[in-house]
Short mmCIF file of C-alpha atoms and ligand atoms in Angstrom, two decimals:
data_model
loop_
_atom_site.label_atom_id
_atom_site.label_comp_id
_atom_site.label_asym_id
_atom_site.label_seq_id
_atom_site.Cartn_x
_atom_site.Cartn_y
_atom_site.Cartn_z
CA MET A 19 -17.56 9.41 -4.13
CA GLU A 20 -19.93 12.18 -3.19
CA VAL A 21 -18.33 15.55 -2.61
CA ILE A 22 -19.61 15.77 0.96
CA THR A 23 -18.16 12.36 1.77
CA ALA A 24 -14.83 13.31 0.19
CA ILE A 25 -14.69 16.51 2.23
CA LYS A 26 -15.55 14.64 5.44
CA ASN A 27 -12.98 11.92 4.80
CA ARG A 28 -10.08 14.18 3.83
CA ARG A 29 -7.58 14.66 6.63
CA ALA A 30 -4.10 16.16 6.74
CA THR A 31 -2.22 12.87 6.62
CA LYS A 32 1.07 12.66 8.51
CA SER A 33 2.43 9.34 7.29
CA PHE A 34 2.25 7.62 3.94
CA ASP A 35 3.22 4.19 2.64
CA PRO A 36 6.65 4.91 1.11
CA HIS A 37 6.41 1.82 -1.12
CA HIS A 38 3.18 2.69 -2.88
CA LYS A 39 3.71 3.78 -6.48
CA MET A 40 1.12 5.97 -8.15
CA SER A 41 0.43 5.21 -11.79
CA GLU A 42 1.07 7.76 -14.54
CA GLU A 43 -2.63 7.62 -15.39
CA THR A 44 -3.58 8.56 -11.82
CA ARG A 45 -1.07 11.43 -11.83
CA ARG A 46 -2.58 12.72 -15.07
CA VAL A 47 -6.18 12.46 -13.83
CA LEU A 48 -5.27 14.18 -10.54
CA LEU A 49 -3.88 17.23 -12.29
CA GLU A 50 -6.26 17.36 -15.25
CA ILE A 51 -9.38 17.27 -13.09
CA SER A 52 -7.94 19.68 -10.52
CA ALA A 53 -7.17 22.15 -13.30
CA LEU A 54 -10.93 22.45 -13.86
CA ALA A 55 -10.88 24.58 -10.70
CA PRO A 56 -12.03 28.17 -11.16
CA SER A 57 -9.52 31.02 -11.35
CA ALA A 58 -9.95 34.77 -11.57
CA TYR A 59 -10.37 35.78 -15.23
CA ASN A 60 -9.65 32.11 -16.01
CA ILE A 61 -5.95 32.96 -15.75
CA GLN A 62 -5.07 29.54 -14.28
CA HIS A 63 -2.06 30.92 -12.43
CA TRP A 64 -1.03 27.50 -11.13
CA ARG A 65 2.26 25.95 -12.21
CA ILE A 66 2.93 22.61 -10.57
CA VAL A 67 6.29 21.06 -9.81
CA ASP A 68 5.83 17.30 -9.49
CA VAL A 69 8.89 16.33 -7.45
CA GLN A 70 9.76 12.76 -8.42
CA ASP A 71 13.53 12.59 -7.83
CA PRO A 72 14.15 10.91 -4.42
CA ALA A 73 17.28 13.02 -3.83
CA GLU A 74 15.32 16.21 -4.44
CA ARG A 75 12.57 14.97 -2.11
CA ALA A 76 15.21 14.36 0.57
CA ALA A 77 16.61 17.87 0.06
CA ILE A 78 13.14 19.37 0.46
CA ARG A 79 12.46 17.28 3.55
CA ALA A 80 15.64 18.65 5.10
CA VAL A 81 14.24 22.19 4.83
CA ALA A 82 10.68 21.13 5.79
CA TRP A 83 11.23 20.35 9.45
CA GLY A 84 12.05 16.78 8.48
CA GLN A 85 8.39 16.06 7.76
CA ALA A 86 8.09 12.47 6.53
CA GLN A 87 5.26 13.23 4.09
CA VAL A 88 7.77 14.92 1.78
CA THR A 89 9.72 11.76 1.06
CA ASP A 90 7.09 9.10 1.74
CA ALA A 91 4.11 10.36 -0.25
CA SER A 92 3.57 8.82 -3.70
CA ALA A 93 3.35 12.30 -5.19
CA LEU A 94 4.68 15.62 -3.97
CA TYR A 95 3.42 18.70 -5.73
CA VAL A 96 4.84 22.16 -5.14
CA LEU A 97 2.02 24.51 -6.09
CA CYS A 98 3.50 27.63 -7.62
CA ALA A 99 1.93 30.67 -9.20
CA ASP A 100 3.02 32.56 -12.27
CA LEU A 101 2.50 36.13 -11.05
CA ASN A 102 2.68 37.46 -14.61
CA ALA A 103 0.22 35.03 -16.14
CA TRP A 104 -2.30 37.88 -16.40
CA GLN A 105 -0.22 39.55 -19.12
CA GLU A 106 0.96 36.51 -21.06
CA GLU A 107 -1.26 36.56 -24.15
CA PRO A 108 -4.36 36.90 -21.94
CA GLN A 109 -6.71 36.65 -24.93
CA ARG A 110 -6.06 32.89 -24.87
CA TYR A 111 -7.95 32.57 -21.58
CA TRP A 112 -11.19 33.65 -23.28
CA VAL A 113 -11.00 32.21 -26.80
CA THR A 114 -14.09 30.06 -26.25
CA SER A 115 -16.21 32.98 -25.02
CA PRO A 116 -18.44 35.13 -27.22
CA GLN A 117 -16.57 38.03 -28.86
CA PRO A 118 -18.37 40.78 -26.85
CA VAL A 119 -17.26 39.05 -23.64
CA GLN A 120 -13.66 38.95 -24.86
CA ASP A 121 -13.81 42.60 -25.90
CA PHE A 122 -15.08 43.56 -22.45
CA LEU A 123 -12.74 41.40 -20.36
CA LEU A 124 -9.36 42.00 -21.97
CA PRO A 125 -9.10 45.72 -21.14
CA LYS A 126 -10.71 45.05 -17.74
CA LEU A 127 -8.07 42.48 -16.91
CA ASP A 128 -5.28 44.90 -17.77
CA GLU A 129 -6.85 47.65 -15.69
CA TYR A 130 -7.27 45.22 -12.78
CA TYR A 131 -3.66 44.05 -12.63
CA ARG A 132 -1.29 46.55 -14.27
CA GLY A 133 1.00 48.16 -11.71
CA LYS A 134 -0.70 46.30 -8.85
CA GLN A 135 1.69 43.58 -7.74
CA GLU A 136 -0.16 42.89 -4.52
CA VAL A 137 -3.42 42.34 -6.39
CA ALA A 138 -1.68 39.98 -8.82
CA ARG A 139 -0.20 37.99 -5.94
CA ASP A 140 -3.47 37.86 -3.98
CA GLU A 141 -5.32 36.63 -7.05
CA ALA A 142 -2.70 33.99 -7.75
CA MET A 143 -2.81 32.74 -4.16
CA ARG A 144 -6.61 32.55 -4.25
CA SER A 145 -6.37 30.43 -7.38
CA LEU A 146 -3.77 28.15 -5.80
CA GLY A 147 -5.95 27.67 -2.74
CA ILE A 148 -8.89 26.55 -4.84
CA PHE A 149 -6.71 24.37 -7.07
CA GLY A 150 -5.16 22.65 -4.05
CA MET A 151 -8.51 21.85 -2.49
CA ALA A 152 -9.68 20.37 -5.79
CA LEU A 153 -6.48 18.32 -5.89
CA MET A 154 -7.04 16.93 -2.40
CA LEU A 155 -10.67 16.04 -3.13
CA VAL A 156 -9.81 14.35 -6.43
CA ALA A 157 -7.13 12.40 -4.54
CA GLN A 158 -9.75 11.36 -2.00
CA ASP A 159 -12.07 10.23 -4.79
CA LEU A 160 -9.27 8.14 -6.29
CA GLY A 161 -8.63 6.38 -2.98
CA TYR A 162 -5.67 8.49 -1.87
CA ASP A 163 -4.90 10.62 1.17
CA SER A 164 -3.23 13.99 1.15
CA CYS A 165 -1.54 16.68 3.18
CA PRO A 166 -1.35 20.38 2.40
CA MET A 167 1.99 21.72 3.63
CA ASP A 168 3.61 25.08 4.20
CA GLY A 169 5.91 24.00 7.00
CA PHE A 170 9.11 24.57 5.04
CA ASP A 171 11.70 27.19 4.19
CA PHE A 172 10.21 28.85 1.13
CA ASN A 173 13.49 30.35 -0.08
CA ALA A 174 15.30 27.03 0.20
CA VAL A 175 12.56 25.17 -1.69
CA ALA A 176 12.53 27.92 -4.32
CA GLN A 177 16.22 27.27 -4.89
CA ILE A 178 15.81 23.50 -5.02
CA ILE A 179 13.05 23.65 -7.66
CA HIS A 180 14.73 26.51 -9.59
CA LEU A 181 11.70 28.77 -9.13
CA PRO A 182 11.75 31.40 -11.89
CA ALA A 183 11.62 35.12 -11.07
CA ASP A 184 8.04 36.43 -10.91
CA PHE A 185 6.80 33.07 -9.67
CA ALA A 186 5.77 32.40 -6.06
CA ILE A 187 5.33 29.20 -4.09
CA GLY A 188 1.90 28.84 -2.49
CA TYR A 189 2.30 25.55 -0.63
CA MET A 190 2.93 21.86 -1.26
CA VAL A 191 0.47 18.99 -1.43
CA ALA A 192 1.65 15.46 -0.61
CA ILE A 193 -0.55 12.62 -1.89
CA GLY A 194 -0.28 8.93 -1.11
CA LYS A 195 -1.70 6.01 0.80
CA GLY A 196 -2.05 7.06 4.42
CA THR A 197 -0.86 4.68 7.10
CA ASP A 198 -1.97 6.48 10.26
CA ASN A 199 -5.23 7.25 11.98
CA ALA A 200 -5.85 10.97 12.02
CA TRP A 201 -6.15 12.76 15.32
CA PRO A 202 -9.74 13.58 16.30
CA ARG A 203 -11.11 16.42 14.27
CA ASN A 204 -11.20 19.87 15.82
CA ARG A 205 -13.29 22.71 14.39
CA GLU A 206 -14.75 25.92 15.74
CA PRO A 207 -18.57 25.87 15.82
CA VAL A 208 -20.04 27.58 12.75
CA GLU A 209 -21.96 30.03 14.97
CA LYS A 210 -18.62 31.44 16.16
CA LEU A 211 -17.44 32.07 12.62
CA VAL A 212 -20.44 33.49 10.81
CA TYR A 213 -21.83 37.03 11.03
CA ILE A 214 -25.13 38.01 9.53
CA ASP A 215 -24.94 41.14 7.38
CA HIS A 216 -21.92 42.69 9.16
CA PHE A 217 -19.31 42.22 11.84
C1 FMN B 12 -1.76 26.11 4.06
C2 FMN B 12 -1.65 24.90 4.95
C3 FMN B 12 -0.42 24.49 5.39
C4 FMN B 12 -0.28 23.33 6.17
N1 FMN B 12 0.96 22.88 6.49
C5 FMN B 12 1.08 21.69 7.11
C6 FMN B 12 2.37 21.10 7.30
O1 FMN B 12 3.40 21.67 6.94
N2 FMN B 12 2.43 19.89 7.90
C7 FMN B 12 1.31 19.21 8.30
O2 FMN B 12 1.43 18.11 8.81
N3 FMN B 12 0.08 19.76 8.12
C8 FMN B 12 -0.06 20.96 7.53
N4 FMN B 12 -1.30 21.48 7.31
C9 FMN B 12 -2.48 20.73 7.73
C10 FMN B 12 -3.24 21.39 8.89
O3 FMN B 12 -2.50 21.31 10.07
C11 FMN B 12 -4.58 20.67 8.99
O4 FMN B 12 -5.31 20.89 7.81
C12 FMN B 12 -5.42 21.14 10.19
O5 FMN B 12 -4.76 20.85 11.39
C13 FMN B 12 -6.81 20.49 10.21
O6 FMN B 12 -6.71 19.09 10.15
P1 FMN B 12 -7.47 18.25 9.00
O7 FMN B 12 -6.99 18.83 7.69
O8 FMN B 12 -7.05 16.83 9.19
O9 FMN B 12 -8.94 18.45 9.18
C14 FMN B 12 -1.44 22.63 6.56
C15 FMN B 12 -2.70 23.09 6.12
C16 FMN B 12 -2.80 24.19 5.32
C17 FMN B 12 -4.15 24.60 4.81
#
């Protein structure tokens, strides 16, 4: 599927076929291709919890306004970020780059993040945003529908998935076979959103 078609066809799907099972191969392709998304310094902050246990799905749904996508989607991914990924053997993120690039980037990366928790979190969230969009477009290409979700109690979900310290939840993405017709699309005109040169 062409990217433009995938973007046009993707909608935030509210109901999924609860009986549809996604194959292991599809799950692997979804995540492997999505992980080709760009990330700052190639840190790949994303850590994905693939919630498969029906009881755990039900527990998450209970703290997610009862939204049916949580239990009915074929896959439910909680997109988390490792906020310390920048200092976990960072040289591994650049092993395939020329040595002068590695020599330049490693100290730069340290300077960029050390002692700057807000920067580390912002960067991680940017990476999760891009990863999640890739995930939804790959899903579209594979014949699936999706829904990004942050309508849930973050602390409660953190407990349910045993979120480690120094990790943060970005949002969830539910993927499955949609069973509803999306509401008509609603977007602001581009002219209202774009400024030339400055605000
Ligand atoms: C970060 C984020 C969180 C969202 N959370 C929810 C959610 O909890 N439940 C839901 O049904 N849709 C959720 N949405 C979907 C938006 O409501 C939807 O993308 C928007 O209304 C535009 O519709 P469209 O995606 O079909 O074009 C979320 C979207 C984003 C980006």
